[in-house]
PDB file of C-alpha atoms and ligand atoms in Angstrom:
ATOM      1  CA  MET A   1     139.498 -90.501-229.589  1.00 93.00           C
ATOM      2  CA  TYR A   2     140.407 -89.606-225.556  1.00 97.00           C
ATOM      3  CA  SER A   3     140.779 -91.486-222.235  1.00 97.00           C
ATOM      4  CA  LEU A   4     140.241 -89.066-219.338  1.00 97.00           C
ATOM      5  CA  LEU A   5     141.816 -91.173-216.652  1.00 98.00           C
ATOM      6  CA  HIS A   6     141.832 -88.485-213.588  1.00 98.00           C
ATOM      7  CA  CYS A   7     138.233 -86.936-213.884  1.00 97.00           C
ATOM      8  CA  HIS A   8     136.143 -86.167-210.388  1.00 96.00           C
ATOM      9  CA  PHE A   9     132.554 -86.831-210.997  1.00 95.00           C
ATOM     10  CA  GLU A  10     131.760 -84.151-207.805  1.00 91.00           C
ATOM     11  CA  SER A  11     127.919 -84.901-208.180  1.00 92.00           C
ATOM     12  CA  ALA A  12     127.102 -82.361-205.762  1.00 90.00           C
ATOM     13  CA  LEU A  13     128.594 -79.479-208.010  1.00 92.00           C
ATOM     14  CA  ARG A  14     127.576 -80.854-211.326  1.00 94.00           C
ATOM     15  CA  ALA A  15     124.094 -80.884-209.688  1.00 94.00           C
ATOM     16  CA  LEU A  16     124.658 -77.213-208.778  1.00 92.00           C
ATOM     17  CA  ASP A  17     125.664 -76.320-212.117  1.00 93.00           C
ATOM     18  CA  LEU A  18     122.609 -77.878-213.754  1.00 92.00           C
ATOM     19  CA  ALA A  19     119.808 -76.767-211.065  1.00 91.00           C
ATOM     20  CA  ARG A  20     121.710 -73.551-209.976  1.00 90.00           C
ATOM     21  CA  PRO A  21     124.143 -72.040-212.404  1.00 90.00           C
ATOM     22  CA  GLU A  22     123.825 -68.999-211.064  1.00 89.00           C
ATOM     23  CA  ARG A  23     125.869 -70.343-207.463  1.00 88.00           C
ATOM     24  CA  VAL A  24     128.603 -71.840-209.598  1.00 88.00           C
ATOM     25  CA  HIS A  25     129.675 -68.416-210.949  1.00 86.00           C
ATOM     26  CA  HIS A  26     129.896 -67.055-207.591  1.00 85.00           C
ATOM     27  CA  LEU A  27     132.320 -69.947-207.208  1.00 88.00           C
ATOM     28  CA  ARG A  28     134.482 -69.332-209.664  1.00 87.00           C
ATOM     29  CA  ALA A  29     134.436 -65.666-208.880  1.00 89.00           C
ATOM     30  CA  LEU A  30     136.900 -66.817-205.943  1.00 92.00           C
ATOM     31  CA  TYR A  31     139.776 -67.341-207.964  1.00 93.00           C
ATOM     32  CA  ARG A  32     140.409 -63.680-208.257  1.00 92.00           C
ATOM     33  CA  THR A  33     140.001 -62.756-204.568  1.00 95.00           C
ATOM     34  CA  PRO A  34     143.045 -61.647-202.398  1.00 95.00           C
ATOM     35  CA  GLY A  35     142.128 -64.341-199.823  1.00 94.00           C
ATOM     36  CA  TYR A  36     142.259 -66.993-202.474  1.00 95.00           C
ATOM     37  CA  LEU A  37     145.335 -66.049-204.296  1.00 95.00           C
ATOM     38  CA  GLY A  38     147.288 -65.289-201.069  1.00 96.00           C
ATOM     39  CA  SER A  39     146.532 -68.926-199.897  1.00 96.00           C
ATOM     40  CA  SER A  40     148.572 -72.090-200.519  1.00 96.00           C
ATOM     41  CA  PRO A  41     147.301 -74.642-202.927  1.00 96.00           C
ATOM     42  CA  ALA A  42     146.134 -76.824-200.418  1.00 95.00           C
ATOM     43  CA  GLU A  43     144.074 -73.668-198.325  1.00 95.00           C
ATOM     44  CA  ARG A  44     143.121 -73.053-201.919  1.00 95.00           C
ATOM     45  CA  LEU A  45     141.306 -76.531-202.766  1.00 94.00           C
ATOM     46  CA  THR A  46     139.690 -76.271-199.052  1.00 93.00           C
ATOM     47  CA  LEU A  47     138.234 -73.004-199.682  1.00 93.00           C
ATOM     48  CA  LEU A  48     136.342 -74.139-203.160  1.00 93.00           C
ATOM     49  CA  TRP A  49     135.374 -77.000-201.371  1.00 90.00           C
ATOM     50  CA  ARG A  50     134.222 -75.537-198.378  1.00 91.00           C
ATOM     51  CA  THR A  51     131.984 -72.629-200.730  1.00 92.00           C
ATOM     52  CA  VAL A  52     130.436 -75.712-202.790  1.00 89.00           C
ATOM     53  CA  LEU A  53     129.426 -77.228-199.825  1.00 87.00           C
ATOM     54  CA  SER A  54     127.575 -74.187-198.291  1.00 90.00           C
ATOM     55  CA  LEU A  55     126.710 -73.613-201.474  1.00 90.00           C
ATOM     56  CA  THR A  56     124.646 -76.501-201.624  1.00 87.00           C
ATOM     57  CA  GLU A  57     123.160 -76.553-198.059  1.00 85.00           C
ATOM     58  CA  ASP A  58     119.847 -76.445-197.266  1.00 79.00           C
ATOM     59  CA  ASP A  59     118.746 -77.499-200.560  1.00 83.00           C
ATOM     60  CA  GLU A  60     117.592 -80.931-200.751  1.00 85.00           C
ATOM     61  CA  GLU A  61     115.361 -79.950-204.010  1.00 88.00           C
ATOM     62  CA  ILE A  62     118.835 -79.964-206.058  1.00 90.00           C
ATOM     63  CA  PHE A  63     119.351 -83.620-205.010  1.00 93.00           C
ATOM     64  CA  ALA A  64     116.191 -85.477-206.482  1.00 93.00           C
ATOM     65  CA  GLU A  65     116.864 -88.759-208.446  1.00 94.00           C
ATOM     66  CA  SER A  66     115.360 -86.811-211.647  1.00 94.00           C
ATOM     67  CA  THR A  67     118.538 -84.196-211.214  1.00 94.00           C
ATOM     68  CA  PHE A  68     121.098 -87.185-210.864  1.00 95.00           C
ATOM     69  CA  HIS A  69     119.595 -88.934-214.197  1.00 95.00           C
ATOM     70  CA  LEU A  70     120.113 -85.418-215.971  1.00 96.00           C
ATOM     71  CA  VAL A  71     123.730 -84.883-214.040  1.00 96.00           C
ATOM     72  CA  VAL A  72     124.836 -88.818-215.525  1.00 96.00           C
ATOM     73  CA  GLN A  73     123.257 -87.290-219.047  1.00 95.00           C
ATOM     74  CA  ARG A  74     125.109 -84.435-219.337  1.00 95.00           C
ATOM     75  CA  LEU A  75     128.225 -85.838-218.513  1.00 96.00           C
ATOM     76  CA  LEU A  76     127.961 -88.654-221.301  1.00 95.00           C
ATOM     77  CA  ALA A  77     126.905 -85.812-223.566  1.00 94.00           C
ATOM     78  CA  GLU A  78     129.900 -83.502-222.343  1.00 95.00           C
ATOM     79  CA  MET A  79     132.161 -87.183-223.140  1.00 96.00           C
ATOM     80  CA  ARG A  80     130.875 -87.221-226.819  1.00 95.00           C
ATOM     81  CA  ALA A  81     131.255 -83.688-227.633  1.00 95.00           C
ATOM     82  CA  SER A  82     134.861 -83.952-226.109  1.00 96.00           C
ATOM     83  CA  GLN A  83     135.333 -86.996-228.220  1.00 96.00           C
ATOM     84  CA  VAL A  84     136.312 -88.656-225.043  1.00 97.00           C
ATOM     85  CA  GLU A  85     135.450 -92.613-225.510  1.00 96.00           C
ATOM     86  CA  HIS A  86     136.522 -93.920-221.881  1.00 97.00           C
ATOM     87  CA  ALA A  87     137.022 -92.320-218.331  1.00 97.00           C
ATOM     88  CA  ASP A  88     137.637 -93.757-215.104  1.00 98.00           C
ATOM     89  CA  LEU A  89     135.625 -91.732-213.055  1.00 97.00           C
ATOM     90  CA  ARG A  90     136.049 -90.846-209.500  1.00 97.00           C
ATOM     91  CA  ILE A  91     132.860 -91.220-207.632  1.00 95.00           C
ATOM     92  CA  GLY A  92     131.991 -90.482-203.805  1.00 91.00           C
ATOM     93  CA  PRO A  93     131.305 -94.149-202.420  1.00 88.00           C
ATOM     94  CA  SER A  94     128.990 -92.836-199.783  1.00 85.00           C
ATOM     95  CA  THR A  95     125.530 -91.630-201.085  1.00 85.00           C
ATOM     96  CA  GLY A  96     125.675 -87.830-199.288  1.00 81.00           C
ATOM     97  CA  ARG A  97     123.047 -85.621-200.134  1.00 87.00           C
ATOM     98  CA  TRP A  98     121.417 -88.184-202.614  1.00 92.00           C
ATOM     99  CA  ARG A  99     119.241 -89.552-199.915  1.00 90.00           C
ATOM    100  CA  TRP A 100     116.597 -91.904-202.079  1.00 93.00           C
ATOM    101  CA  MET A 101     120.462 -94.002-202.968  1.00 93.00           C
ATOM    102  CA  ARG A 102     120.636 -97.041-200.827  1.00 90.00           C
ATOM    103  CA  SER A 103     124.183 -96.990-201.663  1.00 88.00           C
ATOM    104  CA  ALA A 104     126.782 -95.646-204.239  1.00 91.00           C
ATOM    105  CA  ALA A 105     125.497 -98.703-206.225  1.00 93.00           C
ATOM    106  CA  ASP A 106     122.463 -97.188-207.065  1.00 94.00           C
ATOM    107  CA  GLY A 107     124.506 -94.465-208.461  1.00 94.00           C
ATOM    108  CA  ILE A 108     126.430 -96.436-211.100  1.00 96.00           C
ATOM    109  CA  ASP A 109     123.415 -98.379-211.876  1.00 95.00           C
ATOM    110  CA  ILE A 110     121.851 -94.892-213.210  1.00 95.00           C
ATOM    111  CA  PHE A 111     125.267 -94.466-215.071  1.00 95.00           C
ATOM    112  CA  ARG A 112     125.069 -98.363-216.534  1.00 95.00           C
ATOM    113  CA  LYS A 113     121.541 -97.592-217.587  1.00 94.00           C
ATOM    114  CA  GLU A 114     122.283 -94.756-219.091  1.00 93.00           C
ATOM    115  CA  LEU A 115     125.146 -96.046-220.837  1.00 94.00           C
ATOM    116  CA  ALA A 116     123.282 -99.364-222.251  1.00 93.00           C
ATOM    117  CA  GLY A 117     123.249 -98.703-225.834  1.00 79.00           C
ATOM    118  CA  SER A 118     126.131 -96.210-225.927  1.00 83.00           C
ATOM    119  CA  HIS A 119     128.717 -98.679-227.391  1.00 85.00           C
ATOM    120  CA  ASP A 120     130.949 -95.348-228.223  1.00 90.00           C
ATOM    121  CA  LEU A 121     131.051 -94.608-224.447  1.00 95.00           C
ATOM    122  CA  SER A 122     132.834 -96.340-221.599  1.00 95.00           C
ATOM    123  CA  ILE A 123     133.294 -95.562-217.760  1.00 97.00           C
ATOM    124  CA  ALA A 124     135.142 -97.402-215.298  1.00 97.00           C
ATOM    125  CA  PHE A 125     134.303 -96.085-211.645  1.00 97.00           C
ATOM    126  CA  LEU A 126     136.845 -95.132-208.565  1.00 97.00           C
ATOM    127  CA  ALA A 127     135.673 -94.473-205.027  1.00 97.00           C
ATOM    128  CA  GLY A 128     137.246 -91.752-203.805  1.00 97.00           C
ATOM    129  CA  ILE A 129     139.084 -92.111-200.152  1.00 97.00           C
ATOM    130  CA  ASN A 130     139.122 -88.835-199.034  1.00 96.00           C
ATOM    131  CA  MET A 131     141.716 -88.729-196.447  1.00 97.00           C
ATOM    132  CA  THR A 132     141.183 -85.444-194.953  1.00 95.00           C
ATOM    133  CA  LYS A 133     137.531 -86.897-193.700  1.00 95.00           C
ATOM    134  CA  PRO A 134     137.711 -87.694-189.982  1.00 95.00           C
ATOM    135  CA  ALA A 135     138.675 -91.217-188.916  1.00 94.00           C
ATOM    136  CA  ASP A 136     135.075 -92.393-187.496  1.00 95.00           C
ATOM    137  CA  GLU A 137     134.041 -91.669-191.464  1.00 95.00           C
ATOM    138  CA  LEU A 138     137.008 -93.175-193.006  1.00 97.00           C
ATOM    139  CA  ASP A 139     136.191 -96.255-190.849  1.00 97.00           C
ATOM    140  CA  ALA A 140     132.781 -96.947-192.163  1.00 94.00           C
ATOM    141  CA  LEU A 141     134.062 -96.186-195.807  1.00 95.00           C
ATOM    142  CA  PHE A 142     136.659 -98.842-195.581  1.00 97.00           C
ATOM    143  CA  ASP A 143     134.350-100.996-193.915  1.00 95.00           C
ATOM    144  CA  LEU A 144     132.016-100.718-196.802  1.00 94.00           C
ATOM    145  CA  LEU A 145     134.966-100.885-199.456  1.00 95.00           C
ATOM    146  CA  LEU A 146     136.290-104.334-197.773  1.00 94.00           C
ATOM    147  CA  THR A 147     132.689-105.859-197.209  1.00 94.00           C
ATOM    148  CA  ASP A 148     129.969-105.030-199.778  1.00 92.00           C
ATOM    149  CA  GLY A 149     130.766-107.054-202.751  1.00 92.00           C
ATOM    150  CA  GLU A 150     127.650-105.504-204.475  1.00 91.00           C
ATOM    151  CA  LEU A 151     129.908-102.036-204.707  1.00 93.00           C
ATOM    152  CA  THR A 152     132.913-103.428-205.497  1.00 94.00           C
ATOM    153  CA  ALA A 153     131.680-105.249-207.878  1.00 94.00           C
ATOM    154  CA  ARG A 154     130.850-102.410-209.887  1.00 95.00           C
ATOM    155  CA  LEU A 155     134.251-100.690-209.289  1.00 96.00           C
ATOM    156  CA  ALA A 156     137.377-100.744-211.266  1.00 97.00           C
ATOM    157  CA  GLY A 157     139.342 -99.459-208.242  1.00 97.00           C
ATOM    158  CA  VAL A 158     139.855 -96.488-205.616  1.00 98.00           C
ATOM    159  CA  ASP A 159     141.498 -93.047-205.802  1.00 98.00           C
ATOM    160  CA  VAL A 160     143.017 -91.572-202.566  1.00 98.00           C
ATOM    161  CA  ASN A 161     144.013 -88.063-201.541  1.00 97.00           C
ATOM    162  CA  PHE A 162     145.059 -86.513-198.483  1.00 97.00           C
ATOM    163  CA  LEU A 163     146.895 -83.191-197.303  1.00 96.00           C
ATOM    164  CA  ALA A 164     150.016 -83.300-195.296  1.00 96.00           C
ATOM    165  CA  ALA A 165     148.756 -83.460-191.956  1.00 96.00           C
ATOM    166  CA  ASP A 166     146.459 -86.780-193.171  1.00 97.00           C
ATOM    167  CA  LEU A 167     149.428 -88.509-193.243  1.00 97.00           C
ATOM    168  CA  PRO A 168     148.767 -90.595-189.886  1.00 97.00           C
ATOM    169  CA  LYS A 169     145.262 -91.721-191.236  1.00 97.00           C
ATOM    170  CA  PHE A 170     147.050 -92.729-194.530  1.00 97.00           C
ATOM    171  CA  ASN A 171     149.234 -95.276-192.129  1.00 97.00           C
ATOM    172  CA  ARG A 172     146.302 -96.337-190.367  1.00 97.00           C
ATOM    173  CA  TYR A 173     144.648 -97.408-193.482  1.00 98.00           C
ATOM    174  CA  LEU A 174     147.528 -98.811-195.463  1.00 98.00           C
ATOM    175  CA  THR A 175     147.192-102.308-194.564  1.00 98.00           C
ATOM    176  CA  ALA A 176     143.501-101.633-196.009  1.00 97.00           C
ATOM    177  CA  LEU A 177     144.763-100.253-198.769  1.00 98.00           C
ATOM    178  CA  GLN A 178     147.189-103.339-199.541  1.00 98.00           C
ATOM    179  CA  ALA A 179     144.244-105.830-198.959  1.00 97.00           C
ATOM    180  CA  LEU A 180     142.219-103.913-201.664  1.00 97.00           C
ATOM    181  CA  GLN A 181     144.964-103.982-204.194  1.00 97.00           C
ATOM    182  CA  THR A 182     145.235-107.364-203.665  1.00 97.00           C
ATOM    183  CA  ALA A 183     141.706-108.463-203.952  1.00 95.00           C
ATOM    184  CA  GLY A 184     142.243-107.003-207.588  1.00 95.00           C
ATOM    185  CA  LEU A 185     141.072-103.306-206.949  1.00 97.00           C
ATOM    186  CA  LYS A 186     143.403-100.468-208.689  1.00 98.00           C
ATOM    187  CA  VAL A 187     144.754 -98.032-206.200  1.00 98.00           C
ATOM    188  CA  ASN A 188     145.408 -94.447-207.701  1.00 98.00           C
ATOM    189  CA  ILE A 189     147.083 -91.845-205.068  1.00 98.00           C
ATOM    190  CA  HIS A 190     147.538 -88.174-205.526  1.00 98.00           C
ATOM    191  CA  LEU A 191     150.900 -87.331-204.956  1.00 98.00           C
ATOM    192  CA  GLY A 192     153.311 -84.817-205.632  1.00 97.00           C
ATOM    193  CA  GLU A 193     150.659 -81.794-205.675  1.00 97.00           C
ATOM    194  CA  LEU A 194     149.649 -80.443-202.542  1.00 96.00           C
ATOM    195  CA  PHE A 195     152.633 -81.633-200.385  1.00 96.00           C
ATOM    196  CA  GLY A 196     156.203 -81.799-200.465  1.00 95.00           C
ATOM    197  CA  ASN A 197     158.178 -84.893-201.490  1.00 98.00           C
ATOM    198  CA  GLU A 198     159.106 -85.935-198.142  1.00 97.00           C
ATOM    199  CA  ILE A 199     155.645 -87.372-197.613  1.00 98.00           C
ATOM    200  CA  SER A 200     155.660 -88.600-201.277  1.00 98.00           C
ATOM    201  CA  HIS A 201     158.937 -90.826-200.463  1.00 98.00           C
ATOM    202  CA  HIS A 202     157.316 -92.617-197.520  1.00 98.00           C
ATOM    203  CA  VAL A 203     153.984 -93.051-199.439  1.00 98.00           C
ATOM    204  CA  LEU A 204     156.003 -94.966-202.053  1.00 98.00           C
ATOM    205  CA  SER A 205     158.194 -97.079-199.968  1.00 97.00           C
ATOM    206  CA  GLN A 206     155.158 -98.727-198.592  1.00 98.00           C
ATOM    207  CA  ILE A 207     152.902 -98.893-201.737  1.00 98.00           C
ATOM    208  CA  THR A 208     153.117 -98.895-205.273  1.00 98.00           C
ATOM    209  CA  PRO A 209     149.742 -97.143-206.805  1.00 98.00           C
ATOM    210  CA  ASP A 210     148.646 -98.260-210.165  1.00 98.00           C
ATOM    211  CA  ARG A 211     148.544 -94.587-211.271  1.00 98.00           C
ATOM    212  CA  ILE A 212     149.161 -91.563-209.571  1.00 98.00           C
ATOM    213  CA  GLY A 213     147.431 -88.199-209.415  1.00 98.00           C
ATOM    214  CA  HIS A 214     149.167 -85.057-210.536  1.00 98.00           C
ATOM    215  CA  GLY A 215     152.565 -86.161-209.266  1.00 98.00           C
ATOM    216  CA  VAL A 216     154.075 -82.955-211.092  1.00 98.00           C
ATOM    217  CA  LEU A 217     156.308 -81.897-208.003  1.00 98.00           C
ATOM    218  CA  LEU A 218     158.020 -85.717-208.228  1.00 98.00           C
ATOM    219  CA  LEU A 219     160.064 -84.937-211.175  1.00 98.00           C
ATOM    220  CA  HIS A 220     162.002 -82.542-208.804  1.00 97.00           C
ATOM    221  CA  ASP A 221     163.330 -85.455-206.993  1.00 98.00           C
ATOM    222  CA  GLN A 222     165.633 -87.966-208.947  1.00 97.00           C
ATOM    223  CA  TYR A 223     165.128 -90.864-206.712  1.00 98.00           C
ATOM    224  CA  LEU A 224     161.524 -90.712-206.816  1.00 98.00           C
ATOM    225  CA  VAL A 225     161.959 -89.976-210.984  1.00 98.00           C
ATOM    226  CA  GLU A 226     163.682 -93.583-210.661  1.00 98.00           C
ATOM    227  CA  MET A 227     161.329 -95.289-208.804  1.00 97.00           C
ATOM    228  CA  ILE A 228     158.390 -94.187-210.765  1.00 98.00           C
ATOM    229  CA  LYS A 229     160.292 -94.926-214.109  1.00 97.00           C
ATOM    230  CA  GLU A 230     160.951 -98.811-212.558  1.00 97.00           C
ATOM    231  CA  ARG A 231     157.659 -99.228-211.843  1.00 97.00           C
ATOM    232  CA  ASP A 232     156.223 -98.075-215.109  1.00 97.00           C
ATOM    233  CA  VAL A 233     153.598 -95.963-212.720  1.00 98.00           C
ATOM    234  CA  CYS A 234     151.476 -93.151-215.006  1.00 98.00           C
ATOM    235  CA  LEU A 235     151.176 -89.721-213.880  1.00 98.00           C
ATOM    236  CA  ASP A 236     147.978 -88.393-214.536  1.00 98.00           C
ATOM    237  CA  MET A 237     148.665 -84.486-215.045  1.00 98.00           C
ATOM    238  CA  CYS A 238     145.889 -81.739-215.026  1.00 98.00           C
ATOM    239  CA  PRO A 239     147.486 -78.592-216.128  1.00 98.00           C
ATOM    240  CA  THR A 240     144.778 -76.150-215.559  1.00 97.00           C
ATOM    241  CA  SER A 241     144.256 -77.671-211.835  1.00 97.00           C
ATOM    242  CA  ASN A 242     147.529 -77.042-211.089  1.00 97.00           C
ATOM    243  CA  THR A 243     147.879 -73.760-212.478  1.00 96.00           C
ATOM    244  CA  LEU A 244     144.408 -72.608-210.748  1.00 95.00           C
ATOM    245  CA  LEU A 245     145.715 -73.781-207.346  1.00 96.00           C
ATOM    246  CA  GLY A 246     148.864 -72.436-207.432  1.00 95.00           C
ATOM    247  CA  VAL A 247     150.877 -75.950-207.648  1.00 96.00           C
ATOM    248  CA  THR A 248     152.862 -75.171-210.731  1.00 96.00           C
ATOM    249  CA  ASP A 249     151.981 -72.617-213.592  1.00 95.00           C
ATOM    250  CA  TRP A 250     151.826 -74.538-216.902  1.00 97.00           C
ATOM    251  CA  THR A 251     152.084 -71.396-218.824  1.00 94.00           C
ATOM    252  CA  HIS A 252     155.794 -71.230-218.065  1.00 89.00           C
ATOM    253  CA  HIS A 253     156.860 -74.846-218.446  1.00 94.00           C
ATOM    254  CA  SER A 254     155.662 -78.261-219.167  1.00 98.00           C
ATOM    255  CA  PRO A 255     155.716 -81.159-216.317  1.00 98.00           C
ATOM    256  CA  ALA A 256     154.367 -83.340-219.073  1.00 98.00           C
ATOM    257  CA  SER A 257     156.727 -82.430-221.663  1.00 98.00           C
ATOM    258  CA  ARG A 258     159.737 -83.001-218.740  1.00 98.00           C
ATOM    259  CA  ALA A 259     158.179 -86.387-217.374  1.00 98.00           C
ATOM    260  CA  LEU A 260     157.802 -87.899-220.899  1.00 98.00           C
ATOM    261  CA  GLN A 261     161.693 -86.722-221.727  1.00 97.00           C
ATOM    262  CA  LEU A 262     162.379 -88.266-218.409  1.00 97.00           C
ATOM    263  CA  GLY A 263     160.970 -91.772-220.102  1.00 97.00           C
ATOM    264  CA  ILE A 264     157.755 -91.577-217.184  1.00 98.00           C
ATOM    265  CA  PRO A 265     154.251 -92.625-218.912  1.00 98.00           C
ATOM    266  CA  VAL A 266     152.050 -89.310-218.917  1.00 98.00           C
ATOM    267  CA  SER A 267     148.205 -88.447-219.483  1.00 98.00           C
ATOM    268  CA  ILE A 268     146.352 -85.551-219.724  1.00 98.00           C
ATOM    269  CA  ASN A 269     143.653 -84.884-217.922  1.00 98.00           C
ATOM    270  CA  THR A 270     140.836 -82.427-217.013  1.00 97.00           C
ATOM    271  CA  ASP A 271     140.660 -83.355-212.795  1.00 97.00           C
ATOM    272  CA  ASP A 272     137.399 -81.206-211.563  1.00 94.00           C
ATOM    273  CA  PRO A 273     136.159 -80.080-215.087  1.00 94.00           C
ATOM    274  CA  VAL A 274     133.239 -77.927-213.534  1.00 93.00           C
ATOM    275  CA  LEU A 275     135.354 -76.671-210.667  1.00 92.00           C
ATOM    276  CA  PHE A 276     138.090 -75.481-213.403  1.00 93.00           C
ATOM    277  CA  ARG A 277     135.851 -74.981-216.280  1.00 92.00           C
ATOM    278  CA  THR A 278     137.658 -76.897-218.479  1.00 95.00           C
ATOM    279  CA  ASP A 279     137.690 -80.014-221.185  1.00 96.00           C
ATOM    280  CA  ILE A 280     140.327 -82.453-222.288  1.00 97.00           C
ATOM    281  CA  ASP A 281     141.117 -79.918-225.713  1.00 96.00           C
ATOM    282  CA  ARG A 282     142.063 -77.266-223.417  1.00 96.00           C
ATOM    283  CA  GLU A 283     143.538 -79.194-221.143  1.00 98.00           C
ATOM    284  CA  ILE A 284     146.078 -80.767-223.756  1.00 97.00           C
ATOM    285  CA  HIS A 285     146.457 -77.402-225.106  1.00 96.00           C
ATOM    286  CA  ARG A 286     147.595 -76.204-222.051  1.00 97.00           C
ATOM    287  CA  ALA A 287     150.036 -78.986-221.535  1.00 97.00           C
ATOM    288  CA  GLY A 288     152.382 -77.426-223.722  1.00 96.00           C
ATOM    289  CA  LEU A 289     153.361 -80.502-225.611  1.00 97.00           C
ATOM    290  CA  THR A 290     154.847 -81.244-229.215  1.00 97.00           C
ATOM    291  CA  ASP A 291     152.776 -82.828-231.635  1.00 97.00           C
ATOM    292  CA  GLY A 292     154.476 -86.225-230.963  1.00 97.00           C
ATOM    293  CA  GLN A 293     154.077 -85.911-227.352  1.00 98.00           C
ATOM    294  CA  ARG A 294     150.869 -85.111-227.791  1.00 98.00           C
ATOM    295  CA  ASP A 295     150.335 -88.673-229.785  1.00 97.00           C
ATOM    296  CA  MET A 296     152.219 -90.341-226.970  1.00 97.00           C
ATOM    297  CA  VAL A 297     150.387 -88.768-223.931  1.00 98.00           C
ATOM    298  CA  VAL A 298     146.619 -89.739-226.027  1.00 97.00           C
ATOM    299  CA  ALA A 299     148.194 -93.237-226.265  1.00 97.00           C
ATOM    300  CA  CYS A 300     149.170 -93.651-222.682  1.00 97.00           C
ATOM    301  CA  ALA A 301     146.010 -92.865-221.391  1.00 97.00           C
ATOM    302  CA  LYS A 302     144.587 -95.259-223.882  1.00 96.00           C
ATOM    303  CA  ARG A 303     147.134 -97.743-222.465  1.00 96.00           C
ATOM    304  CA  TYR A 304     146.711 -97.278-218.759  1.00 97.00           C
ATOM    305  CA  ARG A 305     143.034 -96.758-218.525  1.00 97.00           C
ATOM    306  CA  TYR A 306     140.985 -99.568-216.649  1.00 97.00           C
ATOM    307  CA  GLY A 307     138.702-101.729-217.850  1.00 87.00           C
ATOM    308  CA  THR A 308     135.046-101.635-216.947  1.00 67.00           C
ATOM    309  CA  SER A 309     133.382-104.244-214.829  1.00 53.00           C
TER     310      SER A 309
HETATM  311 ZN1   ZN B   1     142.618 -84.777-208.585  1.00 50.09          ZN
END
């Protein structure tokens, strides 16, 4: 049985895939366009998300409560079909287009309802903190995380992502992130993916994440390798995502195998399985591991996963 540690829920995209699957085909056609192929990894990701937003615009019907239930049921069915017994799932901490929700806690409660009675599955929720968003939205989000006990009681932690240009925002919210960590929430940070190691040096000099999303580029830096090893931070890697975004091509080498040889814990994951059309079996297959290493990543995922609250 598998544990998934790096999986974005992306409810809007999942709702689109359920209600308007033909539009998701359109999205995936982007991967082959010259505009996409000529862009940097960060630009590629931005392009993909702008397209998702444009494909869900002015279509409120998609975001009905009944659709949300179906989306959750489908996710649980996918977990069972892929033999995933546990997921640390990154969710949106605001209600977004799901206007009937009073807060993200309502969404989590639907998961709990659907999970009730399924003792074979568990999910821990991580609130996504997307620092590419404007400061006023982030201010509101941190306010929520620091004051809304009803929401944080349902969370295992937070998962932070940003681009190079957002480093000032990371600095601005560092104290708030440390406060969340001190209060018992886990803090995951995407590093070693969409920006260079000079930024990761800075981030890791300020805070020790409980786990790191991706981290593949960190392996090029001896100092960072030693630091991660010493602090026992698991790298949650995602082969198809890295390959499609142009971060690193896993068909030629395996960062997971390299990290394990260096003594760093690694888990293998799907990142955003709808966007990258993948599942855990495919990812483990693409990870280029020996049988022994495969057993190691499965065991790591079990060891480093978070408990449910
Ligand atoms: Zn991610």
